[in-house]
mmCIF file of C-alpha atoms (C1' of nucleotides) in Angstrom:
data_model
loop_
_atom_site.group_PDB
_atom_site.id
_atom_site.type_symbol
_atom_site.label_atom_id
_atom_site.label_comp_id
_atom_site.label_asym_id
_atom_site.label_seq_id
_atom_site.Cartn_x
_atom_site.Cartn_y
_atom_site.Cartn_z
ATOM 1 C CA MET A 17 93.956 122.650 83.144
ATOM 2 C CA THR A 18 91.625 120.743 85.349
ATOM 3 C CA ASP A 19 90.554 117.305 84.195
ATOM 4 C CA GLN A 20 87.891 118.047 81.558
ATOM 5 C CA SER A 21 86.178 114.726 81.992
ATOM 6 C CA ARG A 22 85.228 115.679 85.533
ATOM 7 C CA LEU A 23 83.113 118.606 84.407
ATOM 8 C CA LEU A 24 79.361 118.171 84.665
ATOM 9 C CA ALA A 25 76.501 118.847 82.290
ATOM 10 C CA ILE A 26 73.645 120.941 83.597
ATOM 11 C CA GLY A 27 71.364 117.929 83.928
ATOM 12 C CA ALA A 28 73.852 116.159 86.164
ATOM 13 C CA VAL A 29 74.153 119.225 88.367
ATOM 14 C CA ALA A 30 70.373 119.477 88.548
ATOM 15 C CA GLU A 31 70.122 115.872 89.622
ATOM 16 C CA ARG A 32 72.744 116.207 92.327
ATOM 17 C CA THR A 33 71.396 119.422 93.784
ATOM 18 C CA GLY A 34 67.691 118.803 93.372
ATOM 19 C CA LEU A 35 67.333 122.062 91.491
ATOM 20 C CA ALA A 36 65.534 122.478 88.186
ATOM 21 C CA VAL A 37 67.667 122.928 85.099
ATOM 22 C CA SER A 38 65.941 126.221 84.463
ATOM 23 C CA ALA A 39 66.824 127.407 87.955
ATOM 24 C CA ILE A 40 70.498 126.661 87.433
ATOM 25 C CA ARG A 41 70.504 128.566 84.161
ATOM 26 C CA PHE A 42 68.844 131.426 85.967
ATOM 27 C CA TYR A 43 71.419 131.366 88.746
ATOM 28 C CA GLU A 44 74.152 131.548 86.166
ATOM 29 C CA GLU A 45 72.438 134.438 84.465
ATOM 30 C CA VAL A 46 72.364 136.447 87.679
ATOM 31 C CA GLY A 47 75.931 135.570 88.506
ATOM 32 C CA LEU A 48 75.538 133.128 91.352
ATOM 33 C CA VAL A 49 77.415 130.367 89.568
ATOM 34 C CA ASN A 50 79.396 130.186 86.361
ATOM 35 C CA SER A 51 80.241 127.613 83.759
ATOM 36 C CA THR A 52 82.471 127.027 80.797
ATOM 37 C CA ARG A 53 81.163 125.816 77.489
ATOM 38 C CA ALA A 54 81.821 122.645 75.547
ATOM 39 C CA ASP A 55 82.435 122.924 71.793
ATOM 40 C CA SER A 56 78.766 122.130 71.346
ATOM 41 C CA GLY A 57 77.827 125.217 73.302
ATOM 42 C CA HIS A 58 76.568 123.144 76.229
ATOM 43 C CA ARG A 59 77.396 124.346 79.699
ATOM 44 C CA ARG A 60 80.001 122.515 81.723
ATOM 45 C CA PHE A 61 80.078 122.985 85.463
ATOM 46 C CA HIS A 62 82.925 122.430 87.836
ATOM 47 C CA ARG A 63 82.120 119.980 90.584
ATOM 48 C CA SER A 64 82.504 122.682 93.219
ATOM 49 C CA THR A 65 79.384 124.241 91.747
ATOM 50 C CA ILE A 66 77.352 121.577 93.508
ATOM 51 C CA ARG A 67 78.586 122.814 96.847
ATOM 52 C CA ARG A 68 77.906 126.368 95.870
ATOM 53 C CA LEU A 69 74.359 125.543 94.851
ATOM 54 C CA SER A 70 73.773 123.589 98.023
ATOM 55 C CA PHE A 71 74.828 126.601 100.006
ATOM 56 C CA ILE A 72 72.424 128.711 98.003
ATOM 57 C CA ARG A 73 69.551 126.357 98.733
ATOM 58 C CA ILE A 74 70.187 126.341 102.443
ATOM 59 C CA CYS A 75 70.415 130.112 102.557
ATOM 60 C CA GLN A 76 67.189 130.425 100.637
ATOM 61 C CA GLN A 77 65.387 128.209 103.056
ATOM 62 C CA LEU A 78 66.591 130.551 105.747
ATOM 63 C CA GLY A 79 64.955 133.392 103.888
ATOM 64 C CA TYR A 80 67.902 135.162 102.302
ATOM 65 C CA SER A 81 67.429 136.854 98.981
ATOM 66 C CA LEU A 82 69.636 135.905 96.074
ATOM 67 C CA ASP A 83 71.302 139.288 96.407
ATOM 68 C CA ASP A 84 72.232 138.562 99.999
ATOM 69 C CA ILE A 85 73.563 135.197 98.982
ATOM 70 C CA ARG A 86 75.614 136.560 96.129
ATOM 71 C CA GLU A 87 77.174 139.019 98.502
ATOM 72 C CA GLN A 88 78.159 136.180 100.769
ATOM 73 C CA LEU A 89 79.476 134.011 97.973
ATOM 74 C CA ASP A 90 81.563 136.887 96.716
ATOM 75 C CA VAL A 91 84.045 136.244 99.493
ATOM 76 C CA LEU A 92 84.893 132.954 97.815
ATOM 77 C CA PRO A 93 87.842 133.071 95.416
ATOM 78 C CA ASP A 94 86.927 133.486 91.787
ATOM 79 C CA LYS A 95 89.907 131.990 90.087
ATOM 80 C CA ARG A 96 90.715 128.911 92.117
ATOM 81 C CA THR A 97 88.432 126.252 93.532
ATOM 82 C CA PRO A 98 87.298 127.269 97.029
ATOM 83 C CA ASN A 99 89.056 125.251 99.680
ATOM 84 C CA GLU A 100 88.254 124.225 103.208
ATOM 85 C CA SER A 101 89.059 127.502 104.903
ATOM 86 C CA ASP A 102 87.222 129.473 102.243
ATOM 87 C CA TRP A 103 84.055 127.608 103.056
ATOM 88 C CA ASN A 104 84.734 127.789 106.752
ATOM 89 C CA ARG A 105 84.923 131.562 106.593
ATOM 90 C CA LEU A 106 81.484 131.553 105.037
ATOM 91 C CA SER A 107 80.095 129.109 107.551
ATOM 92 C CA SER A 108 81.225 131.119 110.547
ATOM 93 C CA GLY A 109 79.206 134.102 109.451
ATOM 94 C CA PHE A 110 76.358 131.755 108.954
ATOM 95 C CA VAL A 111 76.537 130.428 112.485
ATOM 96 C CA LEU A 112 76.603 133.912 113.940
ATOM 97 C CA ASP A 113 73.483 134.722 111.986
ATOM 98 C CA LEU A 114 71.751 131.553 113.040
ATOM 99 C CA ASP A 115 72.478 132.376 116.665
ATOM 100 C CA GLN A 116 70.878 135.762 116.242
ATOM 101 C CA ARG A 117 67.821 134.224 114.668
ATOM 102 C CA ILE A 118 67.471 131.629 117.369
ATOM 103 C CA ALA A 119 67.746 134.281 120.040
ATOM 104 C CA GLY A 120 65.163 136.398 118.244
ATOM 105 C CA LEU A 121 62.699 133.579 117.983
ATOM 106 C CA GLN A 122 63.186 132.632 121.606
ATOM 107 C CA LEU A 123 62.482 136.188 122.637
ATOM 108 C CA LEU A 124 59.353 136.231 120.542
ATOM 109 C CA ARG A 125 58.285 132.945 122.037
ATOM 110 C CA GLU A 126 58.666 134.260 125.558
ATOM 111 C CA LYS A 127 56.712 137.378 124.765
ATOM 112 C CA LEU A 128 54.013 135.306 123.187
ATOM 113 C CA ASP A 129 53.873 133.063 126.215
ATOM 114 C CA GLY A 130 53.577 136.124 128.373
ATOM 115 C CA CYS A 131 50.751 137.397 126.226
ATOM 116 C CA ILE A 132 48.864 134.172 126.518
ATOM 117 C CA GLY A 133 49.332 134.250 130.246
ATOM 118 C CA CYS A 134 48.244 137.821 130.710
ATOM 119 C CA GLY A 135 45.583 137.595 128.055
ATOM 120 C CA CYS A 136 46.217 141.176 127.122
ATOM 121 C CA LEU A 137 43.920 142.328 124.403
ATOM 122 C CA SER A 138 45.851 145.254 123.038
ATOM 123 C CA LEU A 139 48.287 143.402 120.887
ATOM 124 C CA ALA A 140 49.185 146.554 119.034
ATOM 125 C CA LYS A 141 50.498 148.118 122.179
ATOM 126 C CA CYS A 142 51.843 145.031 123.899
ATOM 127 C CA GLU A 143 55.422 143.936 123.919
ATOM 128 C CA LEU A 144 54.810 141.215 121.422
ATOM 129 C CA TYR A 145 54.050 143.630 118.669
ATOM 130 C CA ASN A 146 57.045 145.747 119.435
ATOM 131 C CA ALA A 147 59.250 142.681 119.523
ATOM 132 C CA GLY A 148 58.523 142.029 115.883
ATOM 133 C CA ASP A 149 58.504 145.644 114.917
ATOM 134 C CA SER A 150 62.104 146.239 113.950
ATOM 135 C CA ALA A 151 62.251 144.441 110.619
ATOM 136 C CA ALA A 152 59.641 146.555 108.911
ATOM 137 C CA THR A 153 59.125 147.078 105.214
ATOM 138 C CA LEU A 154 62.095 147.273 102.893
ATOM 139 C CA GLY A 155 60.639 148.428 99.596
ATOM 140 C CA ALA A 156 58.304 146.604 97.277
ATOM 141 C CA GLY A 157 58.045 142.947 96.514
ATOM 142 C CA PRO A 158 58.039 140.033 98.880
ATOM 143 C CA ARG A 159 59.074 140.959 102.353
ATOM 144 C CA TYR A 160 62.273 140.068 104.040
ATOM 145 C CA LEU A 161 62.303 137.937 107.101
ATOM 146 C CA LEU A 162 63.604 137.642 110.567
ATOM 147 C CA GLY A 163 66.590 139.923 110.688
ATOM 148 C CA ASP A 164 67.355 142.093 107.733
ATOM 149 C CA LYS A 165 70.777 141.145 106.622
ATOM 150 C CA MET A 166 73.100 138.251 106.979
ATOM 151 C CA VAL A 167 75.860 138.684 109.499
ATOM 152 C CA THR A 168 79.230 138.884 107.830
ATOM 153 C CA SER A 169 81.884 137.175 109.848
ATOM 154 C CA ALA A 170 84.446 139.797 108.920
ATOM 155 C CA LYS A 171 82.289 142.677 110.105
ATOM 156 C CA SER A 172 82.734 143.694 113.720
ATOM 157 C CA THR A 173 79.897 144.872 115.925
ATOM 158 C CA GLU A 174 79.498 148.600 115.493
ATOM 159 C CA MET B 1 25.010 148.047 117.120
ATOM 160 C CA THR B 2 28.501 148.761 118.293
ATOM 161 C CA ASP B 3 29.420 152.344 119.070
ATOM 162 C CA GLN B 4 29.921 153.950 115.641
ATOM 163 C CA SER B 5 32.180 156.680 116.946
ATOM 164 C CA ARG B 6 34.777 154.113 117.908
ATOM 165 C CA LEU B 7 35.289 152.969 114.338
ATOM 166 C CA LEU B 8 38.513 154.010 112.666
ATOM 167 C CA ALA B 9 39.323 155.533 109.279
ATOM 168 C CA ILE B 10 41.914 153.785 107.190
ATOM 169 C CA GLY B 11 44.502 156.446 107.906
ATOM 170 C CA ALA B 12 44.153 155.952 111.629
ATOM 171 C CA VAL B 13 44.562 152.216 111.254
ATOM 172 C CA ALA B 14 47.631 152.766 109.092
ATOM 173 C CA GLU B 15 49.138 155.014 111.697
ATOM 174 C CA ARG B 16 48.534 152.589 114.524
ATOM 175 C CA THR B 17 49.824 149.530 112.715
ATOM 176 C CA GLY B 18 52.663 151.098 110.768
ATOM 177 C CA LEU B 19 51.223 149.722 107.549
ATOM 178 C CA ALA B 20 50.684 151.740 104.378
ATOM 179 C CA VAL B 21 47.120 152.704 103.554
ATOM 180 C CA SER B 22 47.470 150.885 100.250
ATOM 181 C CA ALA B 23 48.556 147.737 102.049
ATOM 182 C CA ILE B 24 45.481 147.793 104.249
ATOM 183 C CA ARG B 25 43.225 148.204 101.234
ATOM 184 C CA PHE B 26 45.035 145.303 99.643
ATOM 185 C CA TYR B 27 44.584 143.147 102.738
ATOM 186 C CA GLU B 28 40.897 143.881 102.661
ATOM 187 C CA GLU B 29 40.727 142.991 99.002
ATOM 188 C CA VAL B 30 42.257 139.590 99.632
ATOM 189 C CA GLY B 31 40.032 138.966 102.623
ATOM 190 C CA LEU B 32 42.458 139.321 105.500
ATOM 191 C CA VAL B 33 40.474 142.077 107.145
ATOM 192 C CA ASN B 34 37.112 143.641 106.498
ATOM 193 C CA SER B 35 35.439 146.966 107.001
ATOM 194 C CA THR B 36 32.099 148.652 106.893
ATOM 195 C CA ARG B 37 31.478 151.848 104.973
ATOM 196 C CA ALA B 38 30.448 155.291 106.111
ATOM 197 C CA ASP B 39 27.786 157.160 104.132
ATOM 198 C CA SER B 40 30.616 158.838 102.287
ATOM 199 C CA GLY B 41 31.870 155.495 101.071
ATOM 200 C CA HIS B 42 34.948 155.697 103.274
ATOM 201 C CA ARG B 43 36.033 152.518 105.026
ATOM 202 C CA ARG B 44 35.472 152.207 108.739
ATOM 203 C CA PHE B 45 37.448 149.634 110.652
ATOM 204 C CA HIS B 46 36.635 148.045 113.929
ATOM 205 C CA ARG B 47 39.330 148.548 116.541
ATOM 206 C CA SER B 48 40.003 144.826 116.671
ATOM 207 C CA THR B 49 41.346 145.167 113.142
ATOM 208 C CA ILE B 50 44.483 146.671 114.599
ATOM 209 C CA ARG B 51 45.164 143.498 116.499
ATOM 210 C CA ARG B 52 44.449 141.439 113.435
ATOM 211 C CA LEU B 53 46.854 143.478 111.346
ATOM 212 C CA SER B 54 49.506 143.288 114.027
ATOM 213 C CA PHE B 55 49.209 139.543 113.975
ATOM 214 C CA ILE B 56 49.582 139.607 110.213
ATOM 215 C CA ARG B 57 52.743 141.669 110.430
ATOM 216 C CA ILE B 58 54.342 139.371 112.953
ATOM 217 C CA CYS B 59 53.511 136.320 110.893
ATOM 218 C CA GLN B 60 54.927 137.915 107.805
ATOM 219 C CA GLN B 61 58.173 138.647 109.526
ATOM 220 C CA LEU B 62 58.299 134.974 110.352
ATOM 221 C CA GLY B 63 58.002 134.218 106.675
ATOM 222 C CA TYR B 64 54.405 133.080 106.341
ATOM 223 C CA SER B 65 52.581 133.809 103.142
ATOM 224 C CA LEU B 66 49.351 135.749 103.264
ATOM 225 C CA ASP B 67 47.533 132.533 102.374
ATOM 226 C CA ASP B 68 48.981 130.783 105.407
ATOM 227 C CA ILE B 69 47.991 133.715 107.559
ATOM 228 C CA ARG B 70 44.466 133.860 106.240
ATOM 229 C CA GLU B 71 44.084 130.193 107.027
ATOM 230 C CA GLN B 72 45.153 130.859 110.580
ATOM 231 C CA LEU B 73 42.926 133.875 110.996
ATOM 232 C CA ASP B 74 39.978 131.900 109.712
ATOM 233 C CA VAL B 75 39.698 130.224 113.101
ATOM 234 C CA LEU B 76 38.686 133.579 114.536
ATOM 235 C CA PRO B 77 34.945 134.209 114.704
ATOM 236 C CA ASP B 78 33.545 136.183 111.825
ATOM 237 C CA LYS B 79 30.483 137.670 113.378
ATOM 238 C CA ARG B 80 31.567 138.743 116.824
ATOM 239 C CA THR B 81 34.683 140.524 117.951
ATOM 240 C CA PRO B 82 37.398 137.965 118.783
ATOM 241 C CA ASN B 83 37.869 137.636 122.493
ATOM 242 C CA GLU B 84 40.715 136.598 124.704
ATOM 243 C CA SER B 85 40.384 132.882 124.236
ATOM 244 C CA ASP B 86 39.976 133.249 120.490
ATOM 245 C CA TRP B 87 43.332 134.935 120.298
ATOM 246 C CA ASN B 88 44.839 132.511 122.732
ATOM 247 C CA ARG B 89 43.870 129.605 120.519
ATOM 248 C CA LEU B 90 45.718 131.272 117.688
ATOM 249 C CA SER B 91 48.719 132.048 119.822
ATOM 250 C CA SER B 92 49.124 128.486 121.013
ATOM 251 C CA GLY B 93 49.529 127.222 117.478
ATOM 252 C CA PHE B 94 51.981 129.975 116.966
ATOM 253 C CA VAL B 95 54.087 128.939 119.918
ATOM 254 C CA LEU B 96 54.166 125.349 118.734
ATOM 255 C CA ASP B 97 55.386 126.529 115.385
ATOM 256 C CA LEU B 98 58.008 128.766 116.913
ATOM 257 C CA ASP B 99 59.283 125.842 118.939
ATOM 258 C CA GLN B 100 59.644 123.786 115.796
ATOM 259 C CA ARG B 101 61.517 126.540 114.074
ATOM 260 C CA ILE B 102 63.842 127.074 116.984
ATOM 261 C CA ALA B 103 64.579 123.371 117.129
ATOM 262 C CA GLY B 104 65.184 123.294 113.376
ATOM 263 C CA LEU B 105 67.599 126.179 113.506
ATOM 264 C CA GLN B 106 69.440 124.700 116.438
ATOM 265 C CA LEU B 107 69.820 121.441 114.567
ATOM 266 C CA LEU B 108 71.131 123.282 111.545
ATOM 267 C CA ARG B 109 73.512 125.201 113.741
ATOM 268 C CA GLU B 110 74.929 122.037 115.231
ATOM 269 C CA LYS B 111 75.363 120.434 111.843
ATOM 270 C CA LEU B 112 77.067 123.546 110.602
ATOM 271 C CA ASP B 113 79.356 123.569 113.603
ATOM 272 C CA GLY B 114 80.163 119.960 112.887
ATOM 273 C CA CYS B 115 80.913 120.815 109.287
ATOM 274 C CA ILE B 116 83.285 123.557 110.317
ATOM 275 C CA GLY B 117 84.981 121.186 112.678
ATOM 276 C CA CYS B 118 85.354 118.328 110.246
ATOM 277 C CA GLY B 119 86.030 120.618 107.334
ATOM 278 C CA CYS B 120 84.221 118.224 105.064
ATOM 279 C CA LEU B 121 84.292 119.353 101.500
ATOM 280 C CA SER B 122 81.333 117.495 100.110
ATOM 281 C CA LEU B 123 78.610 119.760 101.348
ATOM 282 C CA ALA B 124 76.143 118.240 98.914
ATOM 283 C CA LYS B 125 76.513 114.897 100.540
ATOM 284 C CA CYS B 126 77.091 115.968 104.116
ATOM 285 C CA GLU B 127 74.474 116.066 106.827
ATOM 286 C CA LEU B 128 74.110 119.806 106.603
ATOM 287 C CA TYR B 129 72.683 119.665 103.148
ATOM 288 C CA ASN B 130 70.252 116.953 104.042
ATOM 289 C CA ALA B 131 69.199 118.858 107.127
ATOM 290 C CA GLY B 132 67.893 121.649 104.973
ATOM 291 C CA ASP B 133 66.600 119.400 102.262
ATOM 292 C CA SER B 134 63.039 118.817 103.350
ATOM 293 C CA ALA B 135 61.482 122.129 102.435
ATOM 294 C CA ALA B 136 62.221 121.931 98.719
ATOM 295 C CA THR B 137 60.449 123.738 95.929
ATOM 296 C CA LEU B 138 56.732 124.318 96.137
ATOM 297 C CA GLY B 139 55.776 125.612 92.724
ATOM 298 C CA ALA B 140 56.711 128.934 91.192
ATOM 299 C CA GLY B 141 57.230 132.299 92.800
ATOM 300 C CA PRO B 142 59.226 133.223 95.845
ATOM 301 C CA ARG B 143 60.224 130.299 97.960
ATOM 302 C CA TYR B 144 58.789 129.346 101.277
ATOM 303 C CA LEU B 145 60.902 129.304 104.349
ATOM 304 C CA LEU B 146 61.884 127.332 107.354
ATOM 305 C CA GLY B 147 59.185 124.763 107.758
ATOM 306 C CA ASP B 148 56.484 124.509 105.192
ATOM 307 C CA LYS B 149 53.292 125.190 107.004
ATOM 308 C CA MET B 150 52.193 126.761 110.176
ATOM 309 C CA VAL B 151 51.299 124.372 112.925
ATOM 310 C CA THR B 152 47.615 124.467 113.701
ATOM 311 C CA SER B 153 46.940 124.022 117.355
ATOM 312 C CA ALA B 154 43.860 121.958 116.643
ATOM 313 C CA LYS B 155 45.629 119.517 114.353
ATOM 314 C CA SER B 156 47.108 116.470 116.068
ATOM 315 C CA THR B 157 50.358 114.829 115.053
ATOM 316 C CA GLU B 158 49.653 112.281 112.415
ATOM 317 C "C1'" DC C 1 70.789 107.152 59.390
ATOM 318 C "C1'" DC C 2 67.190 107.895 62.506
ATOM 319 C "C1'" DT C 3 64.943 108.618 66.632
ATOM 320 C "C1'" DT C 4 64.856 110.292 71.233
ATOM 321 C "C1'" DG C 5 66.449 112.962 74.862
ATOM 322 C "C1'" DA C 6 69.349 116.671 76.488
ATOM 323 C "C1'" DT C 7 70.630 121.114 75.664
ATOM 324 C "C1'" DC C 8 70.578 125.807 73.652
ATOM 325 C "C1'" DT C 9 68.493 130.856 73.269
ATOM 326 C "C1'" DC C 10 65.170 134.205 73.868
ATOM 327 C "C1'" DA C 11 60.747 135.932 75.040
ATOM 328 C "C1'" DA C 12 56.930 135.723 77.767
ATOM 329 C "C1'" DG C 13 54.197 134.109 81.693
ATOM 330 C "C1'" DA C 14 53.402 133.090 86.788
ATOM 331 C "C1'" DT C 15 53.231 134.136 91.703
ATOM 332 C "C1'" DT C 16 53.385 137.013 95.857
ATOM 333 C "C1'" DA C 17 52.843 141.242 97.757
ATOM 334 C "C1'" DC C 18 52.216 145.394 97.270
ATOM 335 C "C1'" DT C 19 52.833 150.507 95.290
ATOM 336 C "C1'" DT C 20 51.852 154.150 92.103
ATOM 337 C "C1'" DG C 21 49.066 157.045 89.286
ATOM 338 C "C1'" DA C 22 44.931 159.209 87.403
ATOM 339 C "C1'" DG C 23 40.874 161.308 88.131
ATOM 340 C "C1'" DA C 24 37.016 162.048 91.205
ATOM 341 C "C1'" DT C 25 34.880 162.876 95.803
ATOM 342 C "C1'" DT C 26 34.702 163.911 100.787
ATOM 343 C "C1'" DG C 27 36.016 166.137 105.181
ATOM 344 C "C1'" DT C 28 37.951 169.765 107.732
ATOM 345 C "C1'" DA C 29 40.187 173.894 109.210
ATOM 346 C "C1'" DC C 30 40.352 178.688 108.540
ATOM 347 C "C1'" DG D 3 33.163 178.901 100.984
ATOM 348 C "C1'" DT D 4 37.592 177.815 99.798
ATOM 349 C "C1'" DA D 5 41.809 175.457 100.177
ATOM 350 C "C1'" DC D 6 44.097 171.136 101.313
ATOM 351 C "C1'" DA D 7 44.275 166.680 103.124
ATOM 352 C "C1'" DA D 8 42.197 162.200 103.169
ATOM 353 C "C1'" DT D 9 39.716 159.032 100.836
ATOM 354 C "C1'" DC D 10 37.710 156.506 96.873
ATOM 355 C "C1'" DT D 11 38.135 153.213 92.483
ATOM 356 C "C1'" DC D 12 40.463 150.948 88.987
ATOM 357 C "C1'" DA D 13 44.259 149.882 86.158
ATOM 358 C "C1'" DA D 14 48.863 149.279 85.723
ATOM 359 C "C1'" DG D 15 53.575 148.919 87.465
ATOM 360 C "C1'" DT D 16 57.383 146.844 90.382
ATOM 361 C "C1'" DA D 17 60.288 143.380 92.456
ATOM 362 C "C1'" DA D 18 62.078 138.736 93.253
ATOM 363 C "C1'" DT D 19 62.417 134.211 91.565
ATOM 364 C "C1'" DC D 20 61.765 131.279 88.591
ATOM 365 C "C1'" DT D 21 58.961 128.342 84.870
ATOM 366 C "C1'" DT D 22 57.125 127.553 80.350
ATOM 367 C "C1'" DG D 23 57.086 127.569 75.433
ATOM 368 C "C1'" DA D 24 58.850 127.802 70.729
ATOM 369 C "C1'" DG D 25 62.041 126.561 67.604
ATOM 370 C "C1'" DA D 26 66.672 124.897 66.791
ATOM 371 C "C1'" DT D 27 70.832 122.055 67.673
ATOM 372 C "C1'" DC D 28 73.586 118.245 69.801
ATOM 373 C "C1'" DA D 29 74.519 113.479 71.457
ATOM 374 C "C1'" DA D 30 73.997 108.561 71.864
ATOM 375 C "C1'" DG D 31 71.813 104.006 71.034
ATOM 376 C "C1'" DG D 32 69.925 100.692 67.747
#
DNA sequence: CCTTGATCTCAAGATTACTTGAGATTGTAC
DNA sequence: GTACAATCTCAAGTAATCTTGAGATCAAGG
């Protein structure tokens, strides 16, 4: 067994990740992280959970839903502690996605610049509108953002 | 008065913007657009509403909340139809904001690349985490995204 | 031992952004 | 003039992401 004394209480995890205790409980409930229990019934988290939660926070700031993130995290091994190459596999997909986003924003910026230059008044018909047109509505609730889904590193371009 | 026959019914606006009729009603309710009424009680929208709604859609895809967007749109004149330079003022702030986002993503990308290279295992303490750390929680509900607020073109850097 | 803080569970509330449904009215094409 | 589509209002529902509250238990210091 792993050294028990190195396991963390939920408050410690909250402090190290900057998340609220309630948020961490919620993330466990929806299966984004897991914990063991002490005899008292208190949750005990493995230290690698901090890394996992940090990843979640970054992804969220990029606009991914928790479902998207869970999908990504599912490539990490369940039984053993994720190692360097596990995390690197995740990160590569991440970089691909970032590149797409950057390219998308740059395109939008150019279009917008063009629009300012030409002063066109029919935004609805101009290129700018069409540039942002692809990622339309995806059901109810808060809308998704730039780009619909995260790029999975394993998936080829088809 | 402006030519009445050029006013649009809500269905026509929906068709031209790709928004649902219910969404347009909702946007009116929360003060993002406004309409006059025909004798029948049916809404009539000015054609410039299409442009306004297009702007809203683009902003949403960039992750702005409707509150953010309303704030931005408030710089447009209420009484007269927004003209070229009105829209250009809006667009300039937009471009500034896009530039910030692009820079932020590029920074994140570099950090991430560095992380892959160094294979560091303490994500919570590494630069990557701190890079995405600024835009933390802002109350309840769905989280905000890259960058907290839209850049207003009028506002100077202070 | 006693107090104080951390933790537990479970239910309910909050926020954003809409959609859906019911029941009524209007507009239009044949 | 009679369908049938479009529109109206108003209330309620949905989805994602958490937070808050109540009431109980656990842990650690004095």
